[in-house]
Short mmCIF file of C-alpha atoms and ligand atoms in Angstrom, two decimals:
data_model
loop_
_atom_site.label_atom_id
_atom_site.label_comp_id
_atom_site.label_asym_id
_atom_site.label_seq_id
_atom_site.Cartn_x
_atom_site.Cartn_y
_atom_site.Cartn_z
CA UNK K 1 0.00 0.00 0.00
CA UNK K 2 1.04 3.41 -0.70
CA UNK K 3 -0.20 6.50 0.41
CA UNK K 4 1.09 10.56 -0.22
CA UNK K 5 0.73 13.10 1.76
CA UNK K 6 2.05 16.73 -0.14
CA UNK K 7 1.38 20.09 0.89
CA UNK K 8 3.32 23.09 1.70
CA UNK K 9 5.53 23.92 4.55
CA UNK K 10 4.26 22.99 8.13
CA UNK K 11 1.19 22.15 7.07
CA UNK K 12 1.32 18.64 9.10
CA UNK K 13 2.00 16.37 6.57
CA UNK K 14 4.80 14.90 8.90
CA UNK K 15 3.47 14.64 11.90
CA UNK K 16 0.38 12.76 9.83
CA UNK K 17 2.62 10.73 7.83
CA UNK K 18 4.28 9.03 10.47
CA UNK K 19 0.84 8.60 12.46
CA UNK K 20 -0.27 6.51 9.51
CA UNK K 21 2.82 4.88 9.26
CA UNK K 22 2.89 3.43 12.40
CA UNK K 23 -0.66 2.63 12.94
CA UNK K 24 -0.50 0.66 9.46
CA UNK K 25 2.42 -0.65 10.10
CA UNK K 26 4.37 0.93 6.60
CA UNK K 27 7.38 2.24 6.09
CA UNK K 28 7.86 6.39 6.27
CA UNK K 29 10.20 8.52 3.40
CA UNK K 30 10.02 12.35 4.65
CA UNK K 31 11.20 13.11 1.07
CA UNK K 32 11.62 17.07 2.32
CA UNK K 33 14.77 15.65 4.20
CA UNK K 34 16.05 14.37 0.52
CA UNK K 35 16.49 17.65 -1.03
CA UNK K 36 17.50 19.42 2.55
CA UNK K 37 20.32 16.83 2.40
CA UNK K 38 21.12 17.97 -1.20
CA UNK K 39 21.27 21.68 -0.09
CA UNK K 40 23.01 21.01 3.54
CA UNK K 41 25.86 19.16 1.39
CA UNK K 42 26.55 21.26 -0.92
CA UNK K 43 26.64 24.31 1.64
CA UNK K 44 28.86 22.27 3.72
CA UNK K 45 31.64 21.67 1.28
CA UNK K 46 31.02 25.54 0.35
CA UNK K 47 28.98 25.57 -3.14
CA UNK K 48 26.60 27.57 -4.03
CA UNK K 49 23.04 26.35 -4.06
CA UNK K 50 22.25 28.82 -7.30
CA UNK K 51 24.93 26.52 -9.22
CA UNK K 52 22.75 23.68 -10.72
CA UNK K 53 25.22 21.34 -11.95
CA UNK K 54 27.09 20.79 -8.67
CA UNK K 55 23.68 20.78 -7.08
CA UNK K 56 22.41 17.72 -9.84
CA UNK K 57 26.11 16.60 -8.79
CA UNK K 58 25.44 16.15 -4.93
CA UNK K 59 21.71 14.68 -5.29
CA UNK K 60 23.23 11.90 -7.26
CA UNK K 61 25.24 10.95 -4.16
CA UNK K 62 22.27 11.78 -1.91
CA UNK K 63 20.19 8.39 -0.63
CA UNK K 64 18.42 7.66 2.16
CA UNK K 65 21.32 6.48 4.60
CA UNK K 66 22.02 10.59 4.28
CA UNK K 67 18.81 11.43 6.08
CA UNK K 68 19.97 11.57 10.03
CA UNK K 69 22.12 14.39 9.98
CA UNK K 70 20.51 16.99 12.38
CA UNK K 71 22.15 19.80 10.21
CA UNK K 72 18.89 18.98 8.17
CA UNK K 73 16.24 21.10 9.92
CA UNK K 74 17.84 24.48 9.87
CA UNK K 75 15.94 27.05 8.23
CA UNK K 76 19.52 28.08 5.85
CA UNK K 77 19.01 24.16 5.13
CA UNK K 78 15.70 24.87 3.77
CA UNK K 79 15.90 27.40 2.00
CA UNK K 80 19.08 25.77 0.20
CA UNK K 81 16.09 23.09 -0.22
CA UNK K 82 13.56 24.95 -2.05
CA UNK K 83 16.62 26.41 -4.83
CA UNK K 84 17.94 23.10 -5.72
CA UNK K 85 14.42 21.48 -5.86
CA UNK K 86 13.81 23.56 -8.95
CA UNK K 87 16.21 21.88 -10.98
CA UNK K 88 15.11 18.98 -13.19
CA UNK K 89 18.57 17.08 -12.71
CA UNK K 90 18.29 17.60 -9.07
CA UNK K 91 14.97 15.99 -9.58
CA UNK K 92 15.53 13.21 -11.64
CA UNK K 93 17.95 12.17 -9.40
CA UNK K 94 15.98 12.27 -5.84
CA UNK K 95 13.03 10.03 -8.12
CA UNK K 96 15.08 7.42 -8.65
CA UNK K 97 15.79 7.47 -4.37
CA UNK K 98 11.98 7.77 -3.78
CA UNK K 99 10.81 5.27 -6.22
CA UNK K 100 13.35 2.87 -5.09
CA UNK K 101 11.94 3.15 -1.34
CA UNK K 102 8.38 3.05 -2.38
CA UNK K 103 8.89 -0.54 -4.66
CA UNK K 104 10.88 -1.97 -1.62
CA UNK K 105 9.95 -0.44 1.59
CA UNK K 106 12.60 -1.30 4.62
CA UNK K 107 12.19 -4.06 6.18
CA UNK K 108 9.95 -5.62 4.45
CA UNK K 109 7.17 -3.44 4.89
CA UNK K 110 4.16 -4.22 3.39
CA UNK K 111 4.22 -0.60 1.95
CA UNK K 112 4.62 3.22 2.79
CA UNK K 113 3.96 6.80 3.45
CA UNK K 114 5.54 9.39 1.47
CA UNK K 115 5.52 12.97 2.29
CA UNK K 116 5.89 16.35 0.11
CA UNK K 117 4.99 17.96 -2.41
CA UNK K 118 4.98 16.08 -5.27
CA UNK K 119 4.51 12.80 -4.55
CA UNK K 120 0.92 12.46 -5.81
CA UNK K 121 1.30 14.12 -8.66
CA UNK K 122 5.01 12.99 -10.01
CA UNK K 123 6.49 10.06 -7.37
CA UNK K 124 3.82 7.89 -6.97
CA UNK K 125 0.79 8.69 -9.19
CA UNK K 126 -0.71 5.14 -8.68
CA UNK K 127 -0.52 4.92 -5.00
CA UNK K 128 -3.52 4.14 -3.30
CA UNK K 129 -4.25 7.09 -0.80
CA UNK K 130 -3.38 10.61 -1.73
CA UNK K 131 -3.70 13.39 0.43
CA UNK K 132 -3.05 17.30 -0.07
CA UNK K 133 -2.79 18.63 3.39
CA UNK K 134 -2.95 22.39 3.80
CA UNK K 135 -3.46 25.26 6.81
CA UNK K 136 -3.76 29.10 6.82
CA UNK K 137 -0.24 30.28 6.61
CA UNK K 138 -0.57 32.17 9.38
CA UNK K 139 -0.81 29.10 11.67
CA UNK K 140 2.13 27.56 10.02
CA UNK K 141 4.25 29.99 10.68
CA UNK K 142 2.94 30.08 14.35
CA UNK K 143 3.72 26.24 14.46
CA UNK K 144 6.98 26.35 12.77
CA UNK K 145 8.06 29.01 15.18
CA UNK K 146 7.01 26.88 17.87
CA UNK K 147 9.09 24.11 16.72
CA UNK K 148 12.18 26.04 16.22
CA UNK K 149 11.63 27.79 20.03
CA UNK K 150 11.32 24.25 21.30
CA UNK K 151 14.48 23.30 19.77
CA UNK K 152 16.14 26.20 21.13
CA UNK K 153 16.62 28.29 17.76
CA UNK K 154 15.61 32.13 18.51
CA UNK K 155 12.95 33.33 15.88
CA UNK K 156 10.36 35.64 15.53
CA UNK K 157 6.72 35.49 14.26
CA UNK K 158 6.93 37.40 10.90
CA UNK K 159 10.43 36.65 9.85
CA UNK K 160 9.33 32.83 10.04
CA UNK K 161 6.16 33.65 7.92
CA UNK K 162 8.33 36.09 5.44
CA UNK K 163 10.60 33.22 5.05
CA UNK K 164 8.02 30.50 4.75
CA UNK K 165 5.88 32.26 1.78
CA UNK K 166 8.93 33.08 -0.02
CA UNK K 167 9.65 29.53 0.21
CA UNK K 168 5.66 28.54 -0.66
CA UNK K 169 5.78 30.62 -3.71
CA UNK K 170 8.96 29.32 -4.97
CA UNK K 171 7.41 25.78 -4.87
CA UNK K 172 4.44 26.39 -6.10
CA UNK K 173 6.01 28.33 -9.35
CA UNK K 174 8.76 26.32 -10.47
CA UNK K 175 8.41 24.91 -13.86
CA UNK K 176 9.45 21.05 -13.01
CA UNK K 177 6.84 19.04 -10.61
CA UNK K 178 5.34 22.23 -8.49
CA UNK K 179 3.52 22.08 -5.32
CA UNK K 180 0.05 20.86 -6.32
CA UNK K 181 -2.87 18.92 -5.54
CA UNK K 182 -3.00 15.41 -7.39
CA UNK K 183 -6.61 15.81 -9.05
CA UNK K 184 -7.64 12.28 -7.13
CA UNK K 185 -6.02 13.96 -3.52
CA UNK K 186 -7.73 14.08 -0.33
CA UNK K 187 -7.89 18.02 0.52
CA UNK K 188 -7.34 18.30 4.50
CA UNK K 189 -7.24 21.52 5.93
CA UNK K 190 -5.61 21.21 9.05
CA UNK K 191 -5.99 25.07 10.17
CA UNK K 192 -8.59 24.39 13.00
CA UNK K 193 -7.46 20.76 13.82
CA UNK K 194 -5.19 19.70 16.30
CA UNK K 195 -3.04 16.25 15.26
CA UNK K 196 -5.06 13.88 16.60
CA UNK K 197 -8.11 15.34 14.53
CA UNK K 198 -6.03 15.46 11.14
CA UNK K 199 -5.21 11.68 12.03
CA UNK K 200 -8.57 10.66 12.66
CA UNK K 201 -9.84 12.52 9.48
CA UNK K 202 -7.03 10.70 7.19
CA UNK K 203 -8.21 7.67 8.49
CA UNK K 204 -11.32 7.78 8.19
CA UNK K 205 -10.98 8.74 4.18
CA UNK K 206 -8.96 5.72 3.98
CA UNK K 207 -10.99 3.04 5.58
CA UNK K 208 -13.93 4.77 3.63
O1 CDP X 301 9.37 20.58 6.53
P1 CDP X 301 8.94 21.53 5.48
O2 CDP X 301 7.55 21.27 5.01
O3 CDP X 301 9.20 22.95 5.83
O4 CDP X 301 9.90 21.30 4.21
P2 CDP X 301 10.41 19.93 3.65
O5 CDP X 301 9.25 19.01 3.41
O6 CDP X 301 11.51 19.44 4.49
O7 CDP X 301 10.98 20.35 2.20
C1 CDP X 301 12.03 21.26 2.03
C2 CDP X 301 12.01 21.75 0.59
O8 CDP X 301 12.29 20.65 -0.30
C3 CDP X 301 10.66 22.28 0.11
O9 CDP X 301 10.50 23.66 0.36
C4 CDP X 301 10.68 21.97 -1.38
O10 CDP X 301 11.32 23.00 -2.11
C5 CDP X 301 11.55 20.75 -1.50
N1 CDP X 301 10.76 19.53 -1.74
C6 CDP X 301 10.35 19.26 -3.02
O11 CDP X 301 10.58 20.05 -3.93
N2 CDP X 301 9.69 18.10 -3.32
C7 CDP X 301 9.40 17.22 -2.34
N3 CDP X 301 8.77 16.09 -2.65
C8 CDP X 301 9.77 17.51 -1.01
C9 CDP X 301 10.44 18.68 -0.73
#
């Protein structure tokens, strides 16, 4: 069984994914932490993340052993992210990752949960669940910037939401595999619903 779960930044498509995960007992690809390991290479040996070829040259070394480094959830991470994701090589190589995981899910799974933002639509367009999960981006900001105080990163309110439209629109307008809805997705608004409200919801569509 697959299922997808896209959707734009903070949205809950994590927190979700690995709820379903582990209550169906699949395997879980967060394939945000993918390109994030594409951009934290390449500004760890000092490259650019505007310079597409070494960026298509990193994501061909990029696989999902490179996935634990905790480098991975700074916000200069992400935003190195969201530049390399709009190259096609960068692309073409991080499909052949996410396809790879989906046909043989760790340990023998009997399937899996894929999150981000074009997973529907490009990865896996004949997976069994989709979902598009979205939220006011003014409450994803407030829970990103929640997240980051909890982890002990000083931030402030509007910066966070500055950073994470900037971020929105540049997924949603690139030319390769933008952030949309896969026309046979789930739409879940998770703006008034807390996580154990967005799980039951999901779960409910699926058993349905
Ligand atoms: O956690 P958050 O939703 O903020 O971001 P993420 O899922 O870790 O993804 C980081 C960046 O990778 C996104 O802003 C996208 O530019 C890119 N990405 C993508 O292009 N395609 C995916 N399937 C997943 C992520």
């Amino acid at each position: 069984m697959i299922i997808t779960i896209d959707g734009p930044a903070a949205a809950g498509k994590g927190t979700l994914a690995r709820r379903l995960a582990d209550h169906l007992g699949l395997a879980y690809l967060d394939s945000g932490k993918l390109y994030r390991a594409v951009g934290l290479k390449l500004l760890r040996q000092g490259l650019d993340p505007a310079d597409a070829g070494a960026a298509a040259r990193i994501a061909r070394t990029v696989g999902i052993g490179d996935l634990d480094e905790p480098g991975l959830d700074d916000e200069a991470t992400a935003k190195a992210a969201t530049i390399v994701a709009a190259y096609p090589k960068v692309r073409e190589a991080l499909l052949l990752v996410q396809r790879d995981f989906a046909a043989h899910p760790p340990e023998n799974r009997p399937g899996a949960v894929i999150d981000g933002r074009d997973i529907g639509t490009v990865v896996c367009p004949d997976a069994d669940h989709k979902f598009f999960v979205t939220a006011s981006l003014e409450i994803r900001a407030a829970r990103r910037l929640n997240e980051l105080l909890e982890r002990g990163v000083e931030s402030i309110h509007s910066r966070v939401l500055r950073d994470m439209k900037a971020r929105d629109d540049r997924d949603s307008g690139r030319q390769t595999s933008p952030l949309a809805p896969a026309n046979d997705a789930h739409l879940l608004d998770t703006t008034g619903l807390d996580p154990d409200e967005a799980f039951a919801a999901a779960l409910a569509l699926i058993e349905r």
